[in-house]
Coordinates of C-alpha atoms and ligand atoms in Angstrom, one line a residue:
X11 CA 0.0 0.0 0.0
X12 CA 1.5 3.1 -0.8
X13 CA -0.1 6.7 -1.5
X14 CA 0.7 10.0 -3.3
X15 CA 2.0 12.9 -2.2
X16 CA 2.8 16.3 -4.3
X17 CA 4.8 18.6 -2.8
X18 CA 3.6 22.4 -3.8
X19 CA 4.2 26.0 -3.3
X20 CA 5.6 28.9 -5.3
X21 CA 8.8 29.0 -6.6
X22 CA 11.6 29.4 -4.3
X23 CA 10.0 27.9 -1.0
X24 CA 12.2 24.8 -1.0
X25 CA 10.0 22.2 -3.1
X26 CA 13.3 20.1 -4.6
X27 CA 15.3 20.6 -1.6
X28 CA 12.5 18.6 0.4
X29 CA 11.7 16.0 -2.7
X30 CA 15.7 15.3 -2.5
X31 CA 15.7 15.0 1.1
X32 CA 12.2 12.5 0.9
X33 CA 13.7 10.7 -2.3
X34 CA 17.2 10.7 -1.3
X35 CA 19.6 8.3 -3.2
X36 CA 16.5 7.1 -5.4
X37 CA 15.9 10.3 -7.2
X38 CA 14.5 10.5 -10.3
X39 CA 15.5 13.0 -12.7
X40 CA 12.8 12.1 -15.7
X41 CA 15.2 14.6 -17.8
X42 CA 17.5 16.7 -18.1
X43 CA 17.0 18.6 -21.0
X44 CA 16.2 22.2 -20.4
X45 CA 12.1 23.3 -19.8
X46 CA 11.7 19.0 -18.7
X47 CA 13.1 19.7 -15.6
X48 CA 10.3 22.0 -14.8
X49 CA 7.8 19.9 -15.4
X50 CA 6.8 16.8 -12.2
X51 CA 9.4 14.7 -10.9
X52 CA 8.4 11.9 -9.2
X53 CA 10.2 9.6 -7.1
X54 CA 9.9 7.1 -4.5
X55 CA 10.1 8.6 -0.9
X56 CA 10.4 7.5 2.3
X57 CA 10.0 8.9 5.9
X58 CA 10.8 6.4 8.9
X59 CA 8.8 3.0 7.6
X60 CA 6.5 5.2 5.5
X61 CA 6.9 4.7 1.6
X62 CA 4.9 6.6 -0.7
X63 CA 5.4 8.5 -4.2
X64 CA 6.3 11.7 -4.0
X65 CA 5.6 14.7 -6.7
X66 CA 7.4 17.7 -7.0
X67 CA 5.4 20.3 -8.6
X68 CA 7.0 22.6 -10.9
X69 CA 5.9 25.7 -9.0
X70 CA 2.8 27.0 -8.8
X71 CA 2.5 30.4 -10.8
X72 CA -0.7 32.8 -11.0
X73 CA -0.9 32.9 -14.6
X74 CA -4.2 32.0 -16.8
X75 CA -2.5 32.4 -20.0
X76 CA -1.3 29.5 -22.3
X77 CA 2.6 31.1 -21.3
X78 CA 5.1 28.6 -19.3
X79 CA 3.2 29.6 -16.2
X80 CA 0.0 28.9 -17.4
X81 CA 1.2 25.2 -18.7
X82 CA 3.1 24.9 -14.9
X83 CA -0.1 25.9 -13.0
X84 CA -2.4 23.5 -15.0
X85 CA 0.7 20.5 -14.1
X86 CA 0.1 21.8 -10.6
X87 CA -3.4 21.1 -10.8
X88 CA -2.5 17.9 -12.2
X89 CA -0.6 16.5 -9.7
X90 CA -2.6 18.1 -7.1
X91 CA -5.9 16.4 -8.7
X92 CA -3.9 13.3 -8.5
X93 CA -2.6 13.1 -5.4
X94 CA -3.6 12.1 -2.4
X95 CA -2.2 14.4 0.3
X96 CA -1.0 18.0 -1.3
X97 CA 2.0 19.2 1.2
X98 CA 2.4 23.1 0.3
X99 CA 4.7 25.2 1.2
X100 CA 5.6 28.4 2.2
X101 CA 8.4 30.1 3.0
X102 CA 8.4 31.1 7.0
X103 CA 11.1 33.7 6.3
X104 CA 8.9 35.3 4.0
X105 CA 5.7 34.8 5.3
X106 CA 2.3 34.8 3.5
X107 CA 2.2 36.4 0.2
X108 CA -0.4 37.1 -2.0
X109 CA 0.5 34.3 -4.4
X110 CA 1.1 31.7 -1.3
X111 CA -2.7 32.8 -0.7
X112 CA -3.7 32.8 -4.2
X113 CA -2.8 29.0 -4.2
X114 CA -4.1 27.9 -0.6
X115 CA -7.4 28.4 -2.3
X116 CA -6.8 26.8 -5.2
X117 CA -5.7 23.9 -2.9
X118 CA -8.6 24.0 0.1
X119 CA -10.9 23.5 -3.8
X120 CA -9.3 20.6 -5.0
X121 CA -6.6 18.7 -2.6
X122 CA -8.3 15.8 -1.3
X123 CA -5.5 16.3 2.1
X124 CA -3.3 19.2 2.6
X125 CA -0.8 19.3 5.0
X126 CA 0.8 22.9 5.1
X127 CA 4.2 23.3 6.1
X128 CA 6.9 26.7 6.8
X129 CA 10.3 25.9 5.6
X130 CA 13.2 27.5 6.2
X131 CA 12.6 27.5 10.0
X132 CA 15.8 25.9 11.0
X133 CA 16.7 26.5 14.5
X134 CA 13.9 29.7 15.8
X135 CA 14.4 31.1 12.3
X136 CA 10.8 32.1 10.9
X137 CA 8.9 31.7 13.8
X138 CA 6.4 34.9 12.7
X139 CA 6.2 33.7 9.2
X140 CA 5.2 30.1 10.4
X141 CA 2.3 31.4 12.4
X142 CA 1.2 33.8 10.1
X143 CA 0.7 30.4 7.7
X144 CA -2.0 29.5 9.9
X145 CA -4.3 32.1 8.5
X146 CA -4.1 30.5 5.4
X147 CA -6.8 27.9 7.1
X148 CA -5.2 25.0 6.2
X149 CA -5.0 23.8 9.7
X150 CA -1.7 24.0 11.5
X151 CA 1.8 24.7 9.8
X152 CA 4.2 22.4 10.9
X153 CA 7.7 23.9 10.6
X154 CA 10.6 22.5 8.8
X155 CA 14.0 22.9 7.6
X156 CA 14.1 20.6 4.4
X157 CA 17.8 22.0 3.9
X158 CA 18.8 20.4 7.4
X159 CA 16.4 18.2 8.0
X160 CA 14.2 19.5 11.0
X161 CA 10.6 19.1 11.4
X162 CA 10.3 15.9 9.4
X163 CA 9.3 13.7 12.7
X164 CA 6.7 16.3 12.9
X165 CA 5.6 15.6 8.6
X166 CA 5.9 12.3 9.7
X167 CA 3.5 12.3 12.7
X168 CA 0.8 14.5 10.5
X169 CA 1.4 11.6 7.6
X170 CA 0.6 8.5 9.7
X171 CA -3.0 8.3 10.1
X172 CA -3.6 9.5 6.3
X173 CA -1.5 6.6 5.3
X174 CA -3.2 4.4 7.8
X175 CA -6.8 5.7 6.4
X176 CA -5.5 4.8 2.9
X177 CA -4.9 1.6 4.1
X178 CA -8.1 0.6 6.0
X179 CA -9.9 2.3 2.5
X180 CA -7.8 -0.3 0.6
X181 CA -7.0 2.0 -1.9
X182 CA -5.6 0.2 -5.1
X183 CA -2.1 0.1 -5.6
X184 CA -0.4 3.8 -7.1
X185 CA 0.4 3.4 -10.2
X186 CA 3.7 2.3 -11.0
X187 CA 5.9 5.0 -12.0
X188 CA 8.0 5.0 -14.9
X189 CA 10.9 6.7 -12.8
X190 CA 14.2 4.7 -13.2
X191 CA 14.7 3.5 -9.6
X192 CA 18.1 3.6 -8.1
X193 CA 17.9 1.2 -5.1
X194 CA 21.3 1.7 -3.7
X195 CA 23.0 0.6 -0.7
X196 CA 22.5 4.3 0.4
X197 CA 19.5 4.9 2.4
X198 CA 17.8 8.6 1.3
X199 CA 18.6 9.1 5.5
X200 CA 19.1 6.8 8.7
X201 CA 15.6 8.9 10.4
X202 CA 13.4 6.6 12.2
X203 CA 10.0 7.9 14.0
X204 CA 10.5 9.6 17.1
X205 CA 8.2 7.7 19.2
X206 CA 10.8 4.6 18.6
X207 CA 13.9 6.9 19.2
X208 CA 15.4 6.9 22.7
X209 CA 14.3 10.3 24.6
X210 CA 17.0 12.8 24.6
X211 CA 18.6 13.7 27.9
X212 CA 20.8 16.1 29.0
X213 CA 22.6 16.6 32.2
X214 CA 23.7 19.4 32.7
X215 CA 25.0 22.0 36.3
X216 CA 28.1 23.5 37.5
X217 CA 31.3 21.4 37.6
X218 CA 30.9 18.8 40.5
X219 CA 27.5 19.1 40.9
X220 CA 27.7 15.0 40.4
X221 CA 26.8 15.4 37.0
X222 CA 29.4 11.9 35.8
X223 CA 28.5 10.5 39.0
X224 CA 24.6 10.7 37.9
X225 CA 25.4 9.2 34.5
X226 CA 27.5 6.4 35.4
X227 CA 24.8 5.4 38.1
X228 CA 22.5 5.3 35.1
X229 CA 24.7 3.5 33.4
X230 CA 25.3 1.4 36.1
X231 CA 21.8 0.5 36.8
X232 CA 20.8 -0.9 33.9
X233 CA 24.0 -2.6 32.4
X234 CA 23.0 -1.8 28.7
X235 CA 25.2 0.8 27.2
X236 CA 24.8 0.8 23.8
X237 CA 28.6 2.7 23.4
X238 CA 29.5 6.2 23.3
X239 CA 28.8 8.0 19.9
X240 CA 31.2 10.7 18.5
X241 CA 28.9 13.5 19.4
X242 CA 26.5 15.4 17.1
X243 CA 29.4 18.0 17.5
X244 CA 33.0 17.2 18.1
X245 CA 32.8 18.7 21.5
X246 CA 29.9 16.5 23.0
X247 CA 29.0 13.2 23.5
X248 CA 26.0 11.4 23.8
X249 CA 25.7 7.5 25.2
X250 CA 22.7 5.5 24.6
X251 CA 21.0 3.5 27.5
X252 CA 18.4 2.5 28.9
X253 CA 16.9 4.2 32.2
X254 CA 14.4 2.1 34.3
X255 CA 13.6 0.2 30.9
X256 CA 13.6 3.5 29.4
X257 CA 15.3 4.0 26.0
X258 CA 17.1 7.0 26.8
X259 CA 20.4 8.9 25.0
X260 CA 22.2 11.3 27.3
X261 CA 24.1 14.1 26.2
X262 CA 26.8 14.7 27.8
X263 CA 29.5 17.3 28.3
X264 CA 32.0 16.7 30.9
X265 CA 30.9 14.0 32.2
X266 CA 31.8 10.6 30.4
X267 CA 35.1 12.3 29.5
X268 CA 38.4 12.0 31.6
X269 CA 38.4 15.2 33.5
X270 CA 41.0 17.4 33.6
X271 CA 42.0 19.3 36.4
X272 CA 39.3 22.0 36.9
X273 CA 41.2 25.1 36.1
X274 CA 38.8 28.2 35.6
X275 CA 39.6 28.0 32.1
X276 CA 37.7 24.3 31.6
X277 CA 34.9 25.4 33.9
X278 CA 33.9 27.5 31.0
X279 CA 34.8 25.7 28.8
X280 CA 32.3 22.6 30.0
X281 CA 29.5 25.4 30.3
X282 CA 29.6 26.1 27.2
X283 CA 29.7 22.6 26.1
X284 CA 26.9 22.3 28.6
X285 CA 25.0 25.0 26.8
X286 CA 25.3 23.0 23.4
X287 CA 24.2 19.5 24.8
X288 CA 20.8 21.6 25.7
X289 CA 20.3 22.2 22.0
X290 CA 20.1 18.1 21.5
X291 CA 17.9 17.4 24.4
X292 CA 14.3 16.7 24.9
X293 CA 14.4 17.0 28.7
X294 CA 17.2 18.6 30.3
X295 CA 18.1 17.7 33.8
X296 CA 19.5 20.5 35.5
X297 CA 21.9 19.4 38.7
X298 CA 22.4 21.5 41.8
X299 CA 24.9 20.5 44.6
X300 CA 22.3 20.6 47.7
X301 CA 25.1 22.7 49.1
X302 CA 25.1 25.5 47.3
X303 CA 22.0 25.1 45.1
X304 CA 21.0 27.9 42.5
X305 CA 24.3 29.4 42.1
X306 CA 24.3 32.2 39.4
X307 CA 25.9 29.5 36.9
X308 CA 23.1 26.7 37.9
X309 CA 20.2 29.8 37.1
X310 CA 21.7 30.8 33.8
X311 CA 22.1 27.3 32.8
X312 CA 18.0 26.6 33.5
X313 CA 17.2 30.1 32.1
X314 CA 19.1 29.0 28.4
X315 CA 16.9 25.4 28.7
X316 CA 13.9 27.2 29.1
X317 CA 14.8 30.0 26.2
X318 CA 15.7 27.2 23.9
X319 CA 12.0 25.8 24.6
X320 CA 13.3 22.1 26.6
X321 CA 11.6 20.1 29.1
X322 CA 13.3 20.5 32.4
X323 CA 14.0 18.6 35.1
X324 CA 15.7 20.1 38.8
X325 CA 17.2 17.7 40.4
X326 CA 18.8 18.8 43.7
X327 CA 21.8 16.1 44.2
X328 CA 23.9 14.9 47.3
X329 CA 20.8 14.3 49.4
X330 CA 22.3 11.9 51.2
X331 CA 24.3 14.8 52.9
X332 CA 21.4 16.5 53.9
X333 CA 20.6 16.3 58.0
X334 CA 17.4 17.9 58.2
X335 CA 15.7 17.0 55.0
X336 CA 11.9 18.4 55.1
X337 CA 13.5 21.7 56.1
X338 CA 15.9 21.8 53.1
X339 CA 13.2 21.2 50.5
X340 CA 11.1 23.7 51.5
X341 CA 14.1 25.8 51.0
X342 CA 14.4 24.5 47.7
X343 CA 11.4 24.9 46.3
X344 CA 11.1 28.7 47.8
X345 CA 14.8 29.3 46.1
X346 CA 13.5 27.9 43.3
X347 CA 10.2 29.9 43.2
X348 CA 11.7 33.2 43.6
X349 CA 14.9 32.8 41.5
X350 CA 13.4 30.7 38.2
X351 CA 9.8 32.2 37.8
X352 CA 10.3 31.4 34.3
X353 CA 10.5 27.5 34.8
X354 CA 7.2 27.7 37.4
X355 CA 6.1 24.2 38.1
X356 CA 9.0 22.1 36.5
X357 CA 9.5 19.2 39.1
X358 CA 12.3 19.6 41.9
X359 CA 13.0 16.2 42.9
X360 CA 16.0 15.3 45.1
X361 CA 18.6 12.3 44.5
X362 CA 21.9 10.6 45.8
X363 CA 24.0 10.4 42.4
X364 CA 26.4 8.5 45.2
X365 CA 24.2 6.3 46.5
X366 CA 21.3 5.8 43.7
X367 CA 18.7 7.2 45.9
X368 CA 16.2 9.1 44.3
X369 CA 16.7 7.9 40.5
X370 CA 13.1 6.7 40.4
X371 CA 11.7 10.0 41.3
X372 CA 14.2 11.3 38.8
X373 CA 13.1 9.0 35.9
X374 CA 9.2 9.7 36.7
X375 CA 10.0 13.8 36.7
X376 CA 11.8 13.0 33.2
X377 CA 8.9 10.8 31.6
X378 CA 6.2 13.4 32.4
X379 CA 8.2 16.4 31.5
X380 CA 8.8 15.0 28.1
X381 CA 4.9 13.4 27.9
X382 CA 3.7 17.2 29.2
X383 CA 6.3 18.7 26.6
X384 CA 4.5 16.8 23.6
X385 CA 1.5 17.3 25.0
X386 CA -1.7 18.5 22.7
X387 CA -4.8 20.6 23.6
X388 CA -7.7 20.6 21.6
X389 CA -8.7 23.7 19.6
X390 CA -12.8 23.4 21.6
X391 CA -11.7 22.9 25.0
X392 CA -8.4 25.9 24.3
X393 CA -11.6 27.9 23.5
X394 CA -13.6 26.9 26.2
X395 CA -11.0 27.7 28.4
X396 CA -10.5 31.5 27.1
X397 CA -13.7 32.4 27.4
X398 CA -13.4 31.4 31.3
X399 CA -10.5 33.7 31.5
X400 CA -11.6 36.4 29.5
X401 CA -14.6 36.4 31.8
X402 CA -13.2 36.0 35.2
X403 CA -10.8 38.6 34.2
X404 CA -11.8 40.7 31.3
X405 CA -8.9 42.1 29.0
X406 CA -8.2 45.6 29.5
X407 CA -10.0 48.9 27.1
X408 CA -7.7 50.8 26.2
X409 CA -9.1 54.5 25.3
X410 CA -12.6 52.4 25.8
X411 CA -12.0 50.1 23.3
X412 CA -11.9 46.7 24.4
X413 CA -8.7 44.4 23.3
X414 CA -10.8 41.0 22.3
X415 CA -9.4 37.8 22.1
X416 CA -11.2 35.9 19.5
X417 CA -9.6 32.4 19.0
X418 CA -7.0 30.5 20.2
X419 CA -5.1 27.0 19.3
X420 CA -2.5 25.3 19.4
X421 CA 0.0 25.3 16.7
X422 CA 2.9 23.4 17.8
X423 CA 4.3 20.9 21.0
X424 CA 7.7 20.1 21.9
X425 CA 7.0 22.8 23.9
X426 CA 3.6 23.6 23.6
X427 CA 2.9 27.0 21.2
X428 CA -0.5 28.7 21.3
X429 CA -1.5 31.4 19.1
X430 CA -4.6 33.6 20.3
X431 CA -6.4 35.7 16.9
X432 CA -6.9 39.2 18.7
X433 CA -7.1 42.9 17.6
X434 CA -5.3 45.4 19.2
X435 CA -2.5 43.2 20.8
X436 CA 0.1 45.6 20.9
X437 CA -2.2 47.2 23.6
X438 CA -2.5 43.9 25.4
X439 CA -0.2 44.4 29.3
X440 CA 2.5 41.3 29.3
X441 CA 0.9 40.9 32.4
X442 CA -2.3 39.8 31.1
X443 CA -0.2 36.9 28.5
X444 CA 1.3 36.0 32.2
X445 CA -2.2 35.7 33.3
X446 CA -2.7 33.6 30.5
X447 CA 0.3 31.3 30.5
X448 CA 0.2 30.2 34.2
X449 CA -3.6 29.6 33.2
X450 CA -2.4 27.6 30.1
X451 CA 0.0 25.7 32.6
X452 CA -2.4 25.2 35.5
X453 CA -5.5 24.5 34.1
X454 CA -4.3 22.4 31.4
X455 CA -1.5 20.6 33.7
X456 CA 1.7 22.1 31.7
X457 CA 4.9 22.0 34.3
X458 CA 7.9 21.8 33.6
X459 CA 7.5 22.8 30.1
X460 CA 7.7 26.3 28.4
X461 CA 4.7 27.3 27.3
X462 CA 4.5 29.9 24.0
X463 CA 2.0 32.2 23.2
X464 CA 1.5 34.7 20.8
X465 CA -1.3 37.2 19.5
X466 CA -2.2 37.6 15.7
X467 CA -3.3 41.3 15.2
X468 CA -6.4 41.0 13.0
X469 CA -7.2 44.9 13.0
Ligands
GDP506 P1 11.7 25.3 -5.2 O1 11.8 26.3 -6.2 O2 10.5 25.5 -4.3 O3 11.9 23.9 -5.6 O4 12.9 25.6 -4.1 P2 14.4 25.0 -4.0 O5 14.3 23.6 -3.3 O6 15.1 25.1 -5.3 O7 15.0 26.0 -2.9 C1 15.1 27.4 -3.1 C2 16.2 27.9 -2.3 O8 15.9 27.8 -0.9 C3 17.5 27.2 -2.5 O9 18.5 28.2 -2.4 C4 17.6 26.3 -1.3 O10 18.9 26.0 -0.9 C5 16.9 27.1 -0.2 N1 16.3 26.3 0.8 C6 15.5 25.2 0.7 N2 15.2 24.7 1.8 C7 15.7 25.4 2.8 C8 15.7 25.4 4.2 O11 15.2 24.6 4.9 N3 16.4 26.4 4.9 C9 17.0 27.4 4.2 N4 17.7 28.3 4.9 N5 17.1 27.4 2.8 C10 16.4 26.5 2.1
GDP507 P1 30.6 16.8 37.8 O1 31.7 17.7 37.7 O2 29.3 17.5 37.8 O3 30.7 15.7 36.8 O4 30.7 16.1 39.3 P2 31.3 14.6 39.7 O5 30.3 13.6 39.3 O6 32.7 14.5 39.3 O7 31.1 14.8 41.3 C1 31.9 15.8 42.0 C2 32.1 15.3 43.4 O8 30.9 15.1 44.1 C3 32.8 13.9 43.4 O9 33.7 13.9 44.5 C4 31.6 13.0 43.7 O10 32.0 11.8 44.4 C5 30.7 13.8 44.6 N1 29.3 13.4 44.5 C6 28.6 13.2 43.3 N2 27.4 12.8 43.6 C7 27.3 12.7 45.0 C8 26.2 12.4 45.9 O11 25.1 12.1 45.5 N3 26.5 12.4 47.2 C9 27.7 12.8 47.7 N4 27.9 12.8 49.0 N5 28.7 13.1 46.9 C10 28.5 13.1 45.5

């Protein structure tokens, strides 16, 4: 069983870039010949065990004359007539232009699926642009990088249960294509599904805050290291294991390496390395010394995890020296209260690195800050919810006109992103979006994940 998918969008966007990356080694150029190249390429493409044929649309051009553009737009329509899920693209640097619009309706007429997705939004790049696609009302804009790969667990995830409703509907076989099929010893790229990938950890805290200790209990405890990896960068380096029957991949910095003497110059030095492995992670595990918890280096370390949108975990290690223990946590948790307002609710749990006391607690806190981090709220209950807010505590009126919030949804997890559809935001207090967020988190049981939210001016 296999289905259909054209990939569409004006010119520019990214269209080949992702058909390469989906097609990889099997691409299909059906010619090279000058004015053939613009017309569909199709290939066989793959994304974790999904197979399917992919179509690259020429570009779609707003022309209705018989000129080249006219001929592209009516291949266009082909392919989108013959496929059966239409993933168009925009570019979230650029935003929504008049032609991206042009062809959403177009598509939201005649693609029997759409799945709409910003490229270009490698890293936080395009983050306006990608939210601005969801006025384009072809339900959320998942965003991508086709140059570097990101995004595609998320394609992946919106793919699955229109592949599996193919299935059940027994569609017939696609047609064969008449695409010469390169089948290599070259896979188009080693990706497999996230929810079969090992979660992402990273331990991170100032130097002796037990941070190898912690990851060679791990390792310890379950006897099943898979062997260090030469890191995603030369200067880190991640370990596979498993946690409590947990897959799990830990990033580390210092850590699993033979340390040097601390000098002052490697302290910042494994900060900084510390500050990288955060950008792999799913959860990170920030590690106090119970001794001197919350040091200035400990808070900017938990401030950058939640800027760069990760799960996080406080751990407060070396319980095992702790005399009076009740009286220390509440001392924790106020610390932690007043100095990292930003990371409100993330689980504080405490552990012996030393003695292994504590890891269950740990690897509970991890599993529900990533589960929480990935978590989705429907669009009606989001709405439900705003209303209750809105009325409990109206928005302000500005010179007596009221700021309304119209709509809100979610657009994106891993963390959770809201967008609310408002008019006259830049009037809105940032104390009201607080009064929002800690809602967000409370009501809809969010800790120890950041929590975005923006407003959408419409007039
Ligand atoms: P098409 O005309 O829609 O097929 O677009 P291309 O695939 O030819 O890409 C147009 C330009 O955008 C090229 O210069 C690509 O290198 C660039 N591009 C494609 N994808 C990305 C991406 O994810 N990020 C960035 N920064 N550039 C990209
Ligand atoms: P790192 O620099 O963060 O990797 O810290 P290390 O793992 O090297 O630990 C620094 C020191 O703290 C070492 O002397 C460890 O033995 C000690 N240590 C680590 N975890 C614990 C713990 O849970 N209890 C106690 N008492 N000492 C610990």
């Amino acid at each position: 069983m296999t289905f259909t998918l054209a990939i569409v969008g004006r010119p520019n966007v990214g269209k080949s870039t992702l058909f390469n990356r989906l097609v990889g080694k099997r691409l299909a150029l059906v010619d090279d010949q000058p004015g053939v190249t613009r017309d569909l390429r199709e290939g066989q493409g793959r994304l974790g065990d999904l197979r399917f044929i992919v179509v690259d649309s020429a570009g779609l051009e707003m022309a209705e004359d018989d000129s080249l553009q006219g001929r592209m737009r009516r291949l266009t329509e082909r392919a989108v007539d013959e496929a059966d899920v239409c993933l168009f693209i925009i570019d979230a640097r650029v935003g929504v232009t008049a032609a991206d619009e042009y062809f959403a309706d177009i598509l939201r007429k005649r693609a029997k699926h759409v799945i709409l997705a910003a490229n270009k939004a490698e890293g936080r790049a395009g983050e306006a642009g990608a939210i601005e696609a969801y006025a384009l009302g072809l339900g959320e804009p998942l965003r991508i990088s086709a140059e570097h790969g990101e995004g595609m667990d998320d394609l992946y995830r919106a793919l699955v249960p229109l592949a599996e409703g193919f299935e059940a509907q027994n569609v017939q076989q696609a047609p064969e294509t008449d695409v010469a099929v390169e089948d290599g010893d070259e896979e188009a790229e080693d990706w497999r599904p996230s929810e079969r990938k090992p979660l992402q950890i990273a331990v991170i805290g100032r130097p002796n805050a037990g941070k190898s200790t912690l990851i060679n209990r791990i390792l310890g405890e379950d006897r099943l290291l898979t062997g260090p990896e030469a890191g995603i960068t030369r200067d880190s380096i991640s370990v596979g294991t498993t946690f409590m029957g947990t897959p799990v991949r830990i990033f580390d910095t210092a850590g699993m390496r033979k340390k040097a003497r601390v000098t002052d110059k490697v302290e910042k030095l494994s900060v900084a390395d510390g500050l990288r492995a955060v950008r792999f992670a799913e959860v990170v595990v920030v590690l106090l010394d119970v001794g001197i918890p919350f040091e200035q280096q400990d808070l900017r370390i938990a401030d950058f995890a939640e800027s760069e949108g990760r799960a996080v975990v406080v751990a407060a290690n070396k319980w095992d020296l702790e005399e009076d223990k009740p009286e220390k946590l509440k001392e924790l948790r106020e610390a932690f209260e007043r100095l990292l307002p930003q990371l409100k609710g993330a689980p504080l749990v405490t552990v012996s690195a030393r003695t292994g006391k504590g890891l269950d607690r740990l690897h509970a806190a991890i599993l529900r800050a990533h589960e929480v981090w990935n978590r989705r709220v429907s669009t009606a209950r989001l709405n439900q919810w705003l209303s209750a807010m809105t009325e409990a505590h109206p928005t302000p009126a500005p010179g007596g006109r009221r700021i309304r919030l119209r709509y809100i949804t979610q657009v994106k997890t891993r963390p959770p992103a809201f967008v609310i559809m408002a008019t006259h935001t830049d009037k809105l207090p940032d104390s009201y979006a607080r009064y929002l967020v800690n809602g967000l988190r409370q009501d809809f049981d969010m800790p120890g994940t950041p929590i975005r939210l923006t407003f959408r001016d419409q007039g």
